[in-house]
């Protein structure tokens, strides 16, 4: 697992004193502290390049997509904040997070949507042969995703639906199965917080190059869920589109969660005005036990 950040992991010369990834020997960029979570200021292309490099360094890494819901979770649960900050690469997956970073004076270059990143990594596998494992979703959805990725030329070496616990398997059982396959890219499509807890709890056992949580993106690929039109995506209103499609399931996440997000943002903006330096974001090496499988599924594009 990644080790806690040291003092020299921070950019002393920049007013944007964010957390620099301790998993890399060359810390050319510092993380932006956005409401307590460190976000890497990387474009989509840079994120793909970074993950590609991590797949070949012999370590076991993970990528984390941060949206408004996860920011709220980190604010309300210090253990989750530590867990999120232990990720090797953290992207702003949600236009509201990009806007919040800019408002706080800690900008990130662009949104890196989880489903778009997944598709870029599928294309990478098609070009270079990286070994992909698919974990999560219903069996029929998983079959459709595997067929789609294989048709696109990706090297899919294994898959398992997201209901292993109901079938009597433990997280360790699934992790060991994955660990036997020399996987470069693991896509995990189970609900939060189960997704993050599984990755943090099992990534050493799985020995995967890069674990990537993809929320409900498998459902989009399989045609089970619609993604918002491109214009709506650019306006940062995907959350409203999802809320309109599934008001009962999404009301708490978006109507309530986004209100909390705005409240915490206002508080952090006020605190920033009282402080001249940005508080450091510490990295945690502690993995937590997987949470019960009853949490809400992530939005496929996490555009809250």
Coordinates of C-alpha atoms in Angstrom, one line a residue:
X1 CA 0.0 0.0 0.0
X2 CA 1.0 3.6 -0.4
X3 CA 2.9 5.2 2.4
X4 CA 2.0 8.4 4.3
X5 CA 3.1 11.6 2.7
X6 CA 6.3 13.2 4.0
X7 CA 6.9 16.9 4.3
X8 CA 9.0 16.9 1.1
X9 CA 6.0 15.6 -0.8
X10 CA 4.6 19.1 -0.8
X11 CA 5.3 21.9 -3.2
X12 CA 6.9 24.5 -1.0
X13 CA 7.2 27.2 -3.7
X14 CA 3.6 27.2 -4.9
X15 CA 0.7 28.9 -3.2
X16 CA -1.3 25.8 -4.3
X17 CA 0.2 23.6 -1.6
X18 CA -1.5 20.3 -2.3
X19 CA -0.6 16.7 -1.7
X20 CA 1.9 15.1 -4.0
X21 CA 1.5 11.4 -4.7
X22 CA 4.0 9.5 -2.6
X23 CA 3.7 6.4 -4.8
X24 CA 5.8 8.1 -7.6
X25 CA 9.5 8.7 -7.3
X26 CA 9.2 11.9 -9.4
X27 CA 6.6 14.2 -8.0
X28 CA 6.2 16.7 -10.9
X29 CA 2.7 17.8 -9.9
X30 CA 1.1 18.4 -6.5
X31 CA -2.4 17.5 -5.6
X32 CA -5.1 20.1 -5.1
X33 CA -6.9 20.0 -1.7
X34 CA -10.5 20.2 -2.7
X35 CA -12.6 20.1 0.5
X36 CA -10.2 17.7 2.2
X37 CA -9.6 15.3 -0.7
X38 CA -6.5 15.5 -2.8
X39 CA -7.1 15.7 -6.6
X40 CA -4.4 15.2 -9.2
X41 CA -4.4 18.2 -11.6
X42 CA -4.3 16.0 -14.7
X43 CA -6.1 16.1 -18.1
X44 CA -7.7 13.0 -19.5
X45 CA -4.7 12.3 -21.7
X46 CA -2.3 12.8 -18.8
X47 CA -4.4 10.5 -16.6
X48 CA -4.3 7.7 -19.2
X49 CA -0.5 8.1 -19.5
X50 CA -0.1 8.1 -15.8
X51 CA -2.1 4.9 -15.4
X52 CA -0.3 3.3 -18.3
X53 CA 3.0 3.9 -16.5
X54 CA 1.7 2.5 -13.2
X55 CA 0.7 -0.7 -14.9
X56 CA 4.4 -1.4 -15.7
X57 CA 6.2 -0.4 -12.5
X58 CA 5.5 -3.7 -10.7
X59 CA 3.3 -2.1 -8.1
X60 CA -0.4 -2.6 -7.3
X61 CA -2.2 0.7 -7.8
X62 CA -5.7 2.2 -7.9
X63 CA -7.5 5.1 -9.6
X64 CA -10.3 7.0 -7.8
X65 CA -13.0 9.1 -9.4
X66 CA -14.2 11.9 -7.1
X67 CA -17.6 13.4 -7.4
X68 CA -19.8 15.5 -5.1
X69 CA -21.2 12.5 -3.3
X70 CA -17.8 11.2 -2.4
X71 CA -16.7 14.7 -1.2
X72 CA -19.7 14.7 1.1
X73 CA -18.8 11.2 2.3
X74 CA -15.2 12.2 3.0
X75 CA -16.5 15.3 4.9
X76 CA -18.7 13.2 7.1
X77 CA -16.4 10.2 7.6
X78 CA -12.7 10.7 8.3
X79 CA -12.0 7.1 7.5
X80 CA -13.3 7.5 4.0
X81 CA -11.3 10.7 3.6
X82 CA -8.1 8.8 4.5
X83 CA -9.1 5.9 2.2
X84 CA -9.7 8.3 -0.7
X85 CA -6.4 10.1 -0.2
X86 CA -4.5 6.8 -0.3
X87 CA -5.4 6.4 -4.0
X88 CA -2.5 6.6 -6.4
X89 CA -4.4 8.7 -8.9
X90 CA -7.5 10.8 -8.1
X91 CA -9.6 12.5 -10.8
X92 CA -12.3 15.1 -10.7
X93 CA -15.3 13.0 -12.0
X94 CA -18.1 15.6 -11.8
X95 CA -18.2 19.1 -13.1
X96 CA -19.3 20.4 -9.7
X97 CA -15.9 19.2 -8.3
X98 CA -14.1 21.1 -11.1
X99 CA -16.1 24.3 -10.3
X100 CA -15.4 23.8 -6.5
X101 CA -11.7 23.5 -7.1
X102 CA -11.6 26.7 -9.1
X103 CA -13.7 28.6 -6.5
X104 CA -11.3 27.5 -3.8
X105 CA -8.3 28.7 -5.8
X106 CA -7.0 25.2 -6.4
X107 CA -8.0 24.5 -10.0
X108 CA -7.8 21.2 -11.9
X109 CA -7.5 21.4 -15.7
X110 CA -10.7 19.5 -16.6
X111 CA -13.2 16.9 -15.7
X112 CA -12.1 13.3 -16.1
X113 CA -15.3 11.4 -16.4
X114 CA -15.1 7.8 -15.1
X115 CA -17.0 6.2 -18.1
X116 CA -14.8 8.1 -20.6
X117 CA -11.6 7.0 -18.8
X118 CA -12.9 3.4 -18.9
X119 CA -13.4 3.7 -22.6
X120 CA -9.9 5.1 -23.1
X121 CA -8.4 2.2 -21.2
X122 CA -10.4 -0.2 -23.3
X123 CA -8.9 1.4 -26.4
X124 CA -5.5 1.2 -24.8
X125 CA -5.9 -2.5 -24.3
X126 CA -7.0 -2.9 -27.9
X127 CA -3.9 -1.2 -29.0
X128 CA -1.3 -2.7 -26.7
X129 CA -2.9 -5.8 -25.2
X130 CA -3.2 -4.9 -21.5
X131 CA -5.1 -7.7 -19.7
X132 CA -8.6 -6.6 -18.4
X133 CA -10.8 -8.1 -15.8
X134 CA -14.4 -7.1 -15.3
X135 CA -16.0 -7.2 -11.9
X136 CA -19.6 -6.2 -11.0
X137 CA -23.1 -5.7 -12.4
X138 CA -25.7 -8.4 -13.2
X139 CA -24.5 -11.4 -15.2
X140 CA -26.4 -10.5 -18.3
X141 CA -25.0 -6.9 -18.2
X142 CA -21.5 -8.3 -17.6
X143 CA -21.8 -10.6 -20.6
X144 CA -22.9 -7.7 -22.8
X145 CA -19.9 -5.6 -21.6
X146 CA -17.4 -8.4 -22.2
X147 CA -18.8 -8.9 -25.7
X148 CA -18.6 -5.2 -26.5
X149 CA -15.0 -4.8 -25.2
X150 CA -13.9 -7.9 -27.0
X151 CA -15.5 -6.7 -30.2
X152 CA -13.5 -3.5 -29.8
X153 CA -10.3 -5.5 -29.6
X154 CA -9.7 -5.3 -25.9
X155 CA -7.9 -8.2 -24.1
X156 CA -10.6 -9.4 -21.6
X157 CA -9.1 -12.2 -19.6
X158 CA -11.9 -12.8 -17.0
X159 CA -15.1 -11.5 -15.4
X160 CA -17.3 -12.0 -12.4
X161 CA -20.7 -10.5 -11.6
X162 CA -21.2 -8.3 -8.6
X163 CA -23.2 -10.8 -6.5
X164 CA -20.4 -13.0 -5.1
X165 CA -21.4 -12.4 -1.5
X166 CA -24.9 -13.6 -2.1
X167 CA -23.4 -16.7 -3.7
X168 CA -21.3 -17.4 -0.6
X169 CA -18.0 -16.1 -1.8
X170 CA -15.9 -13.8 0.3
X171 CA -14.1 -10.7 -1.0
X172 CA -10.8 -12.7 -0.4
X173 CA -12.1 -15.5 -2.6
X174 CA -12.7 -13.2 -5.5
X175 CA -9.5 -11.3 -5.0
X176 CA -7.5 -14.6 -5.1
X177 CA -9.2 -15.6 -8.4
X178 CA -8.3 -12.3 -9.9
X179 CA -4.7 -12.6 -8.6
X180 CA -4.1 -15.8 -10.6
X181 CA -4.7 -14.0 -13.9
X182 CA -1.9 -11.4 -14.1
X183 CA -4.4 -8.6 -14.6
X184 CA -3.3 -5.1 -15.8
X185 CA -6.6 -3.3 -15.5
X186 CA -9.4 -4.2 -13.1
X187 CA -12.7 -2.4 -13.7
X188 CA -14.9 -2.6 -10.6
X189 CA -18.6 -1.9 -11.1
X190 CA -20.3 -2.4 -7.7
X191 CA -22.0 0.2 -5.5
X192 CA -20.1 2.6 -3.3
X193 CA -18.8 2.3 -0.6
X194 CA -18.4 -1.4 -1.4
X195 CA -16.4 -0.6 -4.5
X196 CA -13.8 1.5 -2.8
X197 CA -13.6 -0.7 0.3
X198 CA -13.1 -3.8 -1.9
X199 CA -10.3 -2.2 -3.9
X200 CA -8.5 -0.9 -0.8
X201 CA -9.0 -4.0 1.2
X202 CA -8.0 -6.4 -1.6
X203 CA -5.7 -4.7 -4.0
X204 CA -2.5 -6.2 -2.7
X205 CA -4.1 -9.7 -2.7
X206 CA -5.2 -9.2 -6.3
X207 CA -1.8 -7.9 -7.5
X208 CA -3.5 -5.9 -10.3
X209 CA -1.6 -3.2 -12.2
X210 CA -4.4 -0.6 -11.8
X211 CA -7.8 -1.0 -10.2
X212 CA -10.4 1.4 -11.5
X213 CA -13.8 1.9 -10.0
X214 CA -16.4 2.5 -12.8
X215 CA -19.7 2.7 -10.9
X216 CA -22.7 2.0 -13.1
X217 CA -20.7 2.4 -16.4
X218 CA -21.3 -1.2 -17.3
X219 CA -25.0 -0.5 -17.4
X220 CA -24.4 2.3 -20.0
X221 CA -22.2 0.1 -22.2
X222 CA -24.9 -2.7 -22.1
X223 CA -27.7 -0.2 -22.9
X224 CA -29.4 -0.6 -19.6
X225 CA -28.9 3.1 -18.7
X226 CA -28.9 6.2 -20.8
X227 CA -26.2 8.8 -20.5
X228 CA -27.1 12.5 -20.7
X229 CA -26.7 14.2 -24.1
X230 CA -23.3 15.8 -24.8
X231 CA -24.6 19.3 -24.3
X232 CA -26.0 18.5 -20.9
X233 CA -22.7 16.9 -20.0
X234 CA -20.8 20.1 -21.0
X235 CA -23.2 22.2 -18.9
X236 CA -22.5 20.1 -15.9
X237 CA -26.1 19.1 -15.6
X238 CA -25.9 15.3 -15.9
X239 CA -27.1 15.0 -12.3
X240 CA -30.4 16.7 -13.3
X241 CA -30.8 14.3 -16.2
X242 CA -30.3 11.3 -14.0
X243 CA -32.6 12.7 -11.3
X244 CA -35.3 13.2 -14.0
X245 CA -34.9 9.6 -15.2
X246 CA -34.9 8.0 -11.8
X247 CA -36.3 10.4 -9.2
X248 CA -36.9 7.9 -6.4
X249 CA -33.5 6.3 -6.5
X250 CA -31.5 9.5 -7.2
X251 CA -33.4 12.0 -5.0
X252 CA -31.3 11.4 -1.8
X253 CA -28.0 11.4 -3.7
X254 CA -28.6 14.5 -5.8
X255 CA -31.2 16.7 -4.1
X256 CA -30.0 16.0 -0.6
X257 CA -26.3 15.2 -1.4
X258 CA -25.8 18.2 -3.7
X259 CA -27.3 20.5 -1.0
X260 CA -24.7 19.2 1.5
X261 CA -22.0 19.6 -1.0
X262 CA -22.8 23.3 -1.5
X263 CA -23.0 23.8 2.2
X264 CA -19.6 22.3 2.8
X265 CA -18.2 24.3 -0.2
X266 CA -19.4 27.5 1.3
X267 CA -17.8 26.7 4.7
X268 CA -14.5 25.8 3.0
X269 CA -14.5 28.9 0.9
X270 CA -15.1 31.0 4.1
X271 CA -12.3 29.1 5.9
X272 CA -10.0 29.7 2.9
X273 CA -10.7 33.4 3.2
X274 CA -9.4 33.3 6.8
X275 CA -6.2 31.4 6.0
X276 CA -3.4 32.4 3.7
X277 CA -2.1 28.8 3.1
X278 CA -3.8 25.7 1.8
X279 CA -4.1 22.9 4.4
X280 CA -2.1 19.8 3.5
X281 CA -4.0 16.6 2.5
X282 CA -2.4 13.6 4.2
X283 CA -2.2 10.2 2.5
X284 CA -3.4 7.2 4.4
X285 CA -2.0 3.7 4.0
X286 CA -4.8 2.1 6.1
X287 CA -7.2 -0.2 4.3
X288 CA -10.7 -0.7 5.7
X289 CA -12.9 -3.7 5.8
X290 CA -15.5 -3.8 3.0
X291 CA -18.8 -2.2 3.9
X292 CA -22.1 -4.1 3.8
X293 CA -23.5 -4.5 0.3
X294 CA -26.5 -2.1 0.7
X295 CA -25.1 1.2 -0.6
X296 CA -26.5 3.1 -3.6
X297 CA -24.8 2.4 -7.0
X298 CA -22.7 5.2 -8.4
X299 CA -24.1 7.2 -11.2
X300 CA -22.6 5.8 -14.4
X301 CA -21.0 9.1 -15.3
X302 CA -20.8 10.4 -11.8
X303 CA -21.6 13.8 -13.0
X304 CA -23.0 15.3 -9.8

